[in-house]
């Protein structure tokens, strides 16, 4: 395998694990130290692997280098010794024993990391931004996309958030039950955004990034293994991820262009993941609680999407979107609701519904109107698709929209 292909993948999956383990073991006051060590590890990997080829176990190679760099860092740099004091001046044997990159330690470290970063000294939005960057390895642009915000706004938010953590003596520690329960909603929202970026990415010209989806599922599975965090809302979010992931293989063609839901090959849907989604959705609804979250509703919507034989499924989906819009409005939710509305009442009646949203600066708004007008007014459909192309930054989306324009023009010439 080409090192240039595997290194970015490993960076996404292993960088945050290395940072979490280092922060936990050394109780580093400035988290940037752990991030620097992790970055240096990957820099060495990219240089060494390019010259010598991939090692037999690239992940273990990274952990060994990170471990050695951490030991050397604390042994040789006097500025670090001055900051951390005599308490951390251990022998080489002791150092080897305290930095372990086994599966359990990585999971524990990441779980403690995300709950520690989601500290109420910062606003919830800042907590989520920090968790996405530190734990999930998101860049500023990816976080800005997740929040539908400007990159400069996110940069300032991250800077203030990190400074606040430092001023409040940020450290990884075993949290009390009240801390975990009070921060769980923020943690779940972080994992929700992580999954969404993988499921419908706007960065790196990749519409789907399976590594992000898998990482989100891996982390939330850790939560379901802990009695404190194995809540109905946690299970609802996991159900949603399973249902959505079940259709990943059917969402792109061989050219990397998106395949609309109506055109997807259902034989490519992963039935095992659908069954897992059903299981976790049942778990989410099995307790006698009235606390129905947006994750419950979105999971139910995703469930109906996977039931291809039910003729009334779009009526169920529309009812659920009506609830979701009232619970937590967002432009994407409103547009998705309008799509479901078109499935129930037809494109002609859905057009006024869509136009009333007036989301003229949103590419999905124009993409939806292009879809709705396609069989009613091709000229208007083409205009909306062209407007969507102007707005979107995604190369993949531009290609998909252009394909739809070409298809409309071809039908005119037949």
C-alpha positions as a printed NumPy array, in Angstrom:
array([[  0.   ,   0.   ,   0.   ],
       [  1.2  ,   3.514,  -0.826],
       [  2.384,   5.463,   2.281],
       [  0.841,   8.602,   0.78 ],
       [ -2.553,   6.909,   0.931],
       [ -2.379,   5.311,   4.362],
       [ -0.761,   8.197,   6.29 ],
       [ -3.76 ,  10.592,   6.088],
       [ -6.072,   7.758,   7.135],
       [ -3.906,   6.885,  10.129],
       [ -3.616,  10.557,  11.04 ],
       [ -7.397,  10.749,  11.239],
       [ -7.774,   7.579,  13.304],
       [ -4.632,   7.604,  15.492],
       [ -3.629,  11.236,  16.069],
       [ -6.321,  11.938,  18.661],
       [ -5.642,   8.606,  20.405],
       [ -1.98 ,   9.521,  20.867],
       [ -2.901,  12.976,  22.187],
       [ -5.441,  11.537,  24.633],
       [ -3.074,   8.908,  26.064],
       [ -0.238,  11.438,  26.504],
       [ -2.504,  13.957,  28.185],
       [ -3.886,  11.354,  30.559],
       [ -0.548,   9.908,  31.581],
       [  1.444,  13.096,  31.966],
       [ -1.349,  15.408,  33.128],
       [ -0.012,  18.036,  30.725],
       [ -1.117,  21.534,  31.634],
       [ -0.766,  22.765,  28.076],
       [ -2.442,  20.341,  25.721],
       [ -0.379,  21.752,  22.852],
       [  2.599,  19.722,  24.101],
       [  0.802,  16.438,  23.456],
       [ -0.385,  17.714,  20.08 ],
       [  3.161,  18.695,  19.125],
       [  4.465,  15.223,  20.004],
       [  1.697,  13.593,  17.972],
       [  2.37 ,  15.899,  15.003],
       [  6.11 ,  15.176,  15.15 ],
       [  5.319,  11.466,  15.174],
       [  3.352,  11.712,  11.949],
       [  5.947,  13.969,  10.366],
       [  8.586,  11.325,  11.053],
       [  6.261,   8.634,   9.695],
       [  5.662,  10.471,   6.424],
       [  9.407,  10.968,   5.908],
       [ 10.575,   7.516,   7.046],
       [  7.845,   5.533,   5.276],
       [  8.396,   7.426,   2.016],
       [ 12.067,   6.397,   2.05 ],
       [ 11.823,   2.911,   3.561],
       [  8.291,   1.739,   2.872],
       [  5.527,   0.863,   5.318],
       [  6.404,  -1.143,   8.429],
       [  4.59 ,  -4.406,   9.055],
       [  2.338,  -2.748,  11.652],
       [  2.099,   1.018,  10.936],
       [ -0.131,   1.729,  13.947],
       [  2.237,   0.029,  16.409],
       [  5.139,   1.888,  14.761],
       [  3.383,   5.212,  15.439],
       [  2.718,   4.322,  19.074],
       [  6.358,   3.346,  19.634],
       [  7.647,   6.591,  18.111],
       [  5.137,   8.656,  20.1  ],
       [  6.135,   6.868,  23.312],
       [  9.837,   7.476,  22.689],
       [  9.32 ,  11.105,  21.724],
       [  7.315,  11.709,  24.895],
       [ 10.029,  10.171,  27.072],
       [ 12.75 ,  12.158,  25.31 ],
       [ 10.718,  15.347,  25.57 ],
       [ 10.358,  15.177,  29.33 ],
       [ 13.887,  13.926,  29.845],
       [ 15.839,  16.476,  27.837],
       [ 13.88 ,  19.752,  27.676],
       [ 14.586,  21.791,  30.764],
       [ 11.619,  24.083,  30.219],
       [  9.255,  21.127,  30.53 ],
       [ 11.059,  19.836,  33.618],
       [ 10.707,  23.249,  35.18 ],
       [  6.966,  23.351,  34.515],
       [  6.072,  19.837,  35.629],
       [  8.409,  19.609,  38.63 ],
       [ 10.198,  16.742,  40.32 ],
       [  7.065,  14.635,  40.507],
       [  7.4  ,  13.58 ,  36.873],
       [ 11.177,  12.977,  36.777],
       [ 10.918,   9.207,  36.541],
       [ 13.431,   6.595,  35.531],
       [ 13.444,   5.156,  31.999],
       [ 11.925,   1.882,  33.296],
       [  9.113,   3.747,  35.017],
       [  8.474,   5.854,  31.938],
       [  8.187,   2.764,  29.753],
       [  5.563,   1.331,  32.067],
       [  3.335,   4.379,  32.246],
       [  2.801,   5.074,  28.547],
       [  0.693,   2.24 ,  27.199],
       [ -1.196,   2.3  ,  23.895],
       [ -3.35 ,  -0.772,  24.472],
       [ -6.997,  -0.789,  23.357],
       [ -8.453,  -0.344,  26.843],
       [ -6.144,   2.515,  27.77 ],
       [ -6.833,   4.321,  24.491],
       [-10.6  ,   3.999,  24.978],
       [-10.41 ,   5.156,  28.605],
       [ -8.146,   8.074,  27.686],
       [-10.365,   9.257,  24.847],
       [-13.474,   9.004,  26.974],
       [-11.858,  10.987,  29.789],
       [-10.507,  13.441,  27.226],
       [-13.825,  14.264,  25.615],
       [-15.602,  14.688,  28.953],
       [-12.741,  16.833,  30.284],
       [-12.692,  19.073,  27.211],
       [-16.472,  19.478,  27.455],
       [-15.913,  21.656,  30.507],
       [-18.688,  24.113,  31.494],
       [-16.094,  26.887,  31.958],
       [-16.643,  27.329,  28.209],
       [-19.894,  27.776,  26.307],
       [-21.421,  24.629,  24.846],
       [-20.502,  25.682,  21.301],
       [-16.892,  26.23 ,  22.364],
       [-16.813,  22.881,  24.152],
       [-17.977,  21.15 ,  20.98 ],
       [-15.433,  23.036,  18.845],
       [-12.602,  22.033,  21.167],
       [-13.717,  18.409,  21.278],
       [-13.965,  18.247,  17.492],
       [-10.451,  19.667,  17.137],
       [ -8.651,  17.922,  20.009],
       [-10.415,  14.565,  20.156],
       [-11.641,  14.163,  16.59 ],
       [ -8.783,  15.839,  14.735],
       [-10.995,  18.326,  12.878],
       [ -9.408,  21.273,  11.116],
       [-10.805,  24.779,  11.448],
       [-12.555,  24.543,   8.069],
       [-14.272,  21.285,   9.027],
       [-15.519,  22.789,  12.296],
       [-16.74 ,  25.886,  10.463],
       [-18.689,  23.646,   8.068],
       [-20.228,  21.738,  10.973],
       [-21.419,  24.979,  12.574],
       [-22.261,  26.706,   9.273],
       [-19.93 ,  29.447,  10.488],
       [-16.931,  31.473,   9.27 ],
       [-13.431,  30.101,   9.805],
       [-12.275,  33.281,  11.583],
       [-15.127,  32.931,  14.078],
       [-14.096,  29.345,  14.81 ],
       [-10.408,  30.291,  15.166],
       [-11.238,  32.905,  17.801],
       [-13.586,  30.519,  19.592],
       [-10.896,  27.824,  19.761],
       [ -8.251,  30.27 ,  20.992],
       [-10.506,  31.564,  23.769],
       [-11.557,  28.028,  24.683],
       [ -7.986,  26.748,  24.992],
       [ -6.977,  29.761,  27.046],
       [ -9.927,  29.183,  29.345],
       [ -8.957,  25.538,  29.867],
       [ -5.391,  26.561,  30.721],
       [ -6.545,  29.237,  33.151],
       [ -8.787,  26.734,  34.907],
       [ -5.951,  24.188,  35.242],
       [ -7.299,  21.778,  32.628],
       [ -6.351,  18.178,  33.298],
       [ -7.633,  14.705,  32.606],
       [ -9.087,  13.068,  35.635],
       [-11.704,  10.532,  36.618],
       [-14.923,  12.525,  36.587],
       [-17.691,  12.24 ,  39.141],
       [-21.098,  10.932,  38.115],
       [-22.651,  14.408,  38.157],
       [-19.915,  15.738,  35.841],
       [-20.471,  12.928,  33.358],
       [-24.254,  13.283,  33.299],
       [-24.144,  17.073,  33.002],
       [-21.718,  16.92 ,  30.066],
       [-23.196,  13.958,  28.206],
       [-25.45 ,  16.033,  25.924],
       [-22.464,  18.049,  24.702],
       [-20.45 ,  14.886,  24.117],
       [-23.295,  13.341,  22.101],
       [-23.649,  16.497,  20.014],
       [-19.914,  16.373,  19.281],
       [-20.131,  12.772,  18.07 ],
       [-23.248,  13.654,  16.051],
       [-21.329,  16.401,  14.221],
       [-18.341,  14.089,  13.74 ],
       [-20.574,  11.511,  12.067],
       [-22.345,  14.132,   9.949],
       [-19.038,  15.434,   8.592],
       [-18.227,  11.895,   7.518],
       [-21.681,  11.177,   6.114],
       [-21.891,  14.374,   4.067],
       [-18.507,  16.057,   4.017],
       [-17.776,  19.478,   2.586],
       [-14.009,  19.261,   2.836],
       [-11.188,  17.607,   0.908],
       [-13.495,  17.151,  -2.122],
       [-14.817,  13.944,  -0.58 ],
       [-18.576,  13.693,  -0.183],
       [-18.34 ,  10.671,   2.11 ],
       [-15.553,  10.052,   4.616],
       [-16.123,   6.594,   6.047],
       [-13.248,   6.938,   8.51 ],
       [-15.136,   9.711,  10.334],
       [-18.361,   7.701,  10.418],
       [-16.535,   4.674,  11.812],
       [-14.702,   6.775,  14.405],
       [-17.978,   8.313,  15.615],
       [-19.539,   4.853,  15.927],
       [-16.461,   3.526,  17.743],
       [-16.57 ,   6.329,  20.294],
       [-20.298,   6.095,  20.94 ],
       [-20.002,   2.335,  21.408],
       [-17.638,   3.155,  24.279],
       [-20.454,   5.202,  25.817],
       [-22.912,   2.323,  25.54 ],
       [-20.457,   0.11 ,  27.456],
       [-20.571,   2.454,  30.466],
       [-23.7  ,   2.227,  32.677],
       [-23.619,   5.989,  33.337],
       [-23.585,   6.943,  29.672],
       [-25.664,   4.078,  28.257],
       [-28.774,   6.263,  28.119],
       [-31.803,   6.238,  25.772],
       [-30.381,   9.283,  23.978],
       [-27.017,   7.556,  23.495],
       [-28.719,   4.508,  22.021],
       [-30.883,   6.683,  19.78 ],
       [-27.811,   8.387,  18.339],
       [-26.095,   5.045,  17.787],
       [-29.224,   3.745,  16.03 ],
       [-29.182,   6.803,  13.765],
       [-25.521,   6.206,  12.875],
       [-26.168,   2.541,  12.083],
       [-29.143,   3.293,   9.83 ],
       [-27.275,   6.042,   7.977],
       [-24.104,   3.966,   7.632],
       [-26.09 ,   1.094,   6.15 ],
       [-26.597,   3.132,   2.943],
       [-23.058,   4.466,   2.508],
       [-22.102,   2.017,  -0.26 ],
       [-25.156,   3.   ,  -2.293],
       [-24.694,   6.773,  -2.087],
       [-21.851,   7.211,  -4.583],
       [-21.222,   5.918,  -8.092],
       [-17.838,   4.814,  -9.459],
       [-17.016,   8.417, -10.415],
       [-17.561,   9.589,  -6.831],
       [-20.804,  11.408,  -7.67 ],
       [-23.759,  11.279,  -5.292],
       [-26.637,   8.941,  -6.147],
       [-30.016,  10.391,  -5.185],
       [-32.077,   8.335,  -2.738],
       [-34.628,   7.388,  -5.394],
       [-31.862,   5.986,  -7.616],
       [-29.923,   3.995,  -5.01 ],
       [-29.387,   0.259,  -5.452],
       [-31.067,  -1.143,  -2.35 ],
       [-29.168,  -4.412,  -2.696],
       [-26.087,  -2.45 ,  -1.595],
       [-27.685,  -1.484,   1.714],
       [-25.993,  -3.226,   4.646],
       [-28.705,  -5.335,   6.278],
       [-26.5  ,  -6.167,   9.275],
       [-26.179,  -2.468,  10.116],
       [-29.919,  -1.986,   9.633],
       [-30.542,  -4.781,  12.136],
       [-28.121,  -3.152,  14.577],
       [-29.973,   0.126,  14.087],
       [-33.247,  -1.613,  14.907],
       [-31.688,  -3.086,  18.055],
       [-30.364,   0.232,  19.363],
       [-33.586,   2.057,  18.486],
       [-35.503,  -0.482,  20.57 ],
       [-33.009,   0.075,  23.403],
       [-33.538,   3.837,  23.087],
       [-37.293,   3.439,  23.457],
       [-37.372,   0.585,  25.98 ],
       [-37.375,   2.679,  29.148],
       [-40.41 ,   4.41 ,  30.6  ],
       [-39.245,   7.9  ,  29.777],
       [-40.893,  10.829,  28.026],
       [-37.535,  12.39 ,  27.204],
       [-37.696,  12.002,  23.438],
       [-34.682,  13.713,  21.899],
       [-33.951,  14.889,  18.375],
       [-31.771,  11.795,  18.059],
       [-34.843,   9.602,  18.631],
       [-36.741,  11.402,  15.867],
       [-33.824,  11.406,  13.419],
       [-33.219,   7.712,  14.101],
       [-36.896,   7.014,  13.393],
       [-36.645,   8.972,  10.126],
       [-33.544,   6.989,   9.16 ],
       [-35.39 ,   3.775,  10.054],
       [-38.221,   4.577,   7.654],
       [-35.695,   5.342,   4.92 ],
       [-34.445,   1.743,   5.171],
       [-37.936,   0.207,   4.912],
       [-38.377,   0.128,   1.155],
       [-41.562,  -1.987,   1.08 ],
       [-43.848,   0.269,   3.14 ],
       [-46.004,   2.432,   0.861],
       [-46.826,   4.901,   3.659],
       [-43.236,   5.488,   4.732],
       [-43.048,   9.057,   3.379],
       [-46.132,  10.046,   5.387],
       [-44.399,   8.717,   8.506],
       [-41.194,  10.55 ,   7.576],
       [-43.063,  13.831,   7.006],
       [-44.825,  13.521,  10.389],
       [-41.463,  13.004,  12.06 ],
       [-39.913,  15.996,  10.275],
       [-42.855,  18.125,  11.425],
       [-41.948,  17.173,  15.007],
       [-38.234,  17.758,  14.424],
       [-38.739,  21.253,  12.969],
       [-40.712,  22.249,  16.061],
       [-38.179,  20.685,  18.428],
       [-35.024,  22.141,  16.869],
       [-35.237,  24.186,  13.679],
       [-32.355,  24.247,  11.233],
       [-32.206,  25.086,   7.51 ],
       [-31.195,  21.492,   6.669],
       [-34.132,  20.075,   8.655],
       [-36.539,  22.447,   6.915],
       [-35.223,  21.483,   3.482],
       [-35.349,  17.768,   4.286],
       [-38.921,  18.197,   5.506],
       [-39.838,  19.841,   2.197],
       [-38.349,  16.917,   0.273],
       [-40.516,  14.531,   2.324],
       [-43.492,  16.847,   1.692],
       [-42.913,  16.471,  -2.071],
       [-42.974,  12.7  ,  -1.716],
       [-46.377,  12.85 ,  -0.045],
       [-48.09 ,  15.708,  -1.921],
       [-46.109,  15.995,  -5.145],
       [-43.473,  18.4  ,  -6.48 ],
       [-45.942,  21.086,  -7.59 ],
       [-47.321,  21.577,  -4.073],
       [-43.844,  21.331,  -2.553],
       [-42.381,  24.191,  -4.601],
       [-44.218,  26.966,  -2.626],
       [-43.185,  25.194,   0.59 ],
       [-39.545,  25.308,  -0.478],
       [-39.627,  28.876,  -1.816],
       [-41.207,  30.137,   1.409],
       [-37.996,  29.169,   3.249],
       [-36.067,  31.844,   1.284],
       [-32.715,  30.153,   1.929],
       [-31.278,  31.73 ,  -1.205],
       [-27.661,  31.597,  -0.003],
       [-27.813,  27.865,   0.698],
       [-26.775,  25.42 ,  -2.034],
       [-29.2  ,  22.744,  -0.82 ],
       [-32.092,  25.183,  -1.201],
       [-31.312,  25.62 ,  -4.887],
       [-30.53 ,  21.93 ,  -5.287],
       [-33.943,  21.022,  -3.864],
       [-35.762,  23.53 ,  -6.07 ],
       [-33.842,  22.194,  -9.07 ],
       [-35.068,  18.705,  -8.194],
       [-38.672,  19.894,  -7.687],
       [-38.788,  21.889, -10.926],
       [-37.098,  19.156, -13.028],
       [-40.379,  17.666, -14.299],
       [-42.329,  20.931, -14.246],
       [-40.086,  23.662, -15.647],
       [-36.676,  22.521, -16.902],
       [-35.359,  26.05 , -17.441],
       [-36.055,  26.977, -13.82 ],
       [-34.578,  23.679, -12.67 ],
       [-31.366,  24.353, -14.586],
       [-31.161,  27.901, -13.164],
       [-31.409,  26.585,  -9.614],
       [-28.847,  23.837, -10.223],
       [-26.467,  26.424, -11.697],
       [-26.961,  28.662,  -8.659],
       [-26.186,  25.733,  -6.369],
       [-22.961,  25.112,  -8.306],
       [-21.921,  28.734,  -7.717],
       [-22.488,  28.463,  -3.963],
       [-21.075,  25.048,  -3.054],
       [-17.366,  24.643,  -2.358],
       [-17.467,  20.882,  -2.85 ],
       [-16.003,  19.627,  -6.118],
       [-18.042,  16.438,  -5.794],
       [-21.29 ,  18.364,  -5.355],
       [-20.493,  20.52 ,  -8.364],
       [-20.004,  17.387, -10.482],
       [-23.278,  15.886,  -9.275],
       [-25.227,  19.075,  -9.969],
       [-23.661,  19.409, -13.414],
       [-24.668,  15.834, -14.185],
       [-28.278,  16.731, -13.383],
       [-28.087,  19.79 , -15.645],
       [-26.654,  17.711, -18.473],
       [-29.418,  15.152, -18.041],
       [-32.104,  17.849, -18.319],
       [-30.496,  19.322, -21.429],
       [-30.189,  15.881, -23.033],
       [-33.897,  15.162, -22.561],
       [-34.702,  18.425, -24.367],
       [-32.821,  17.257, -27.462],
       [-34.471,  13.826, -27.671]])
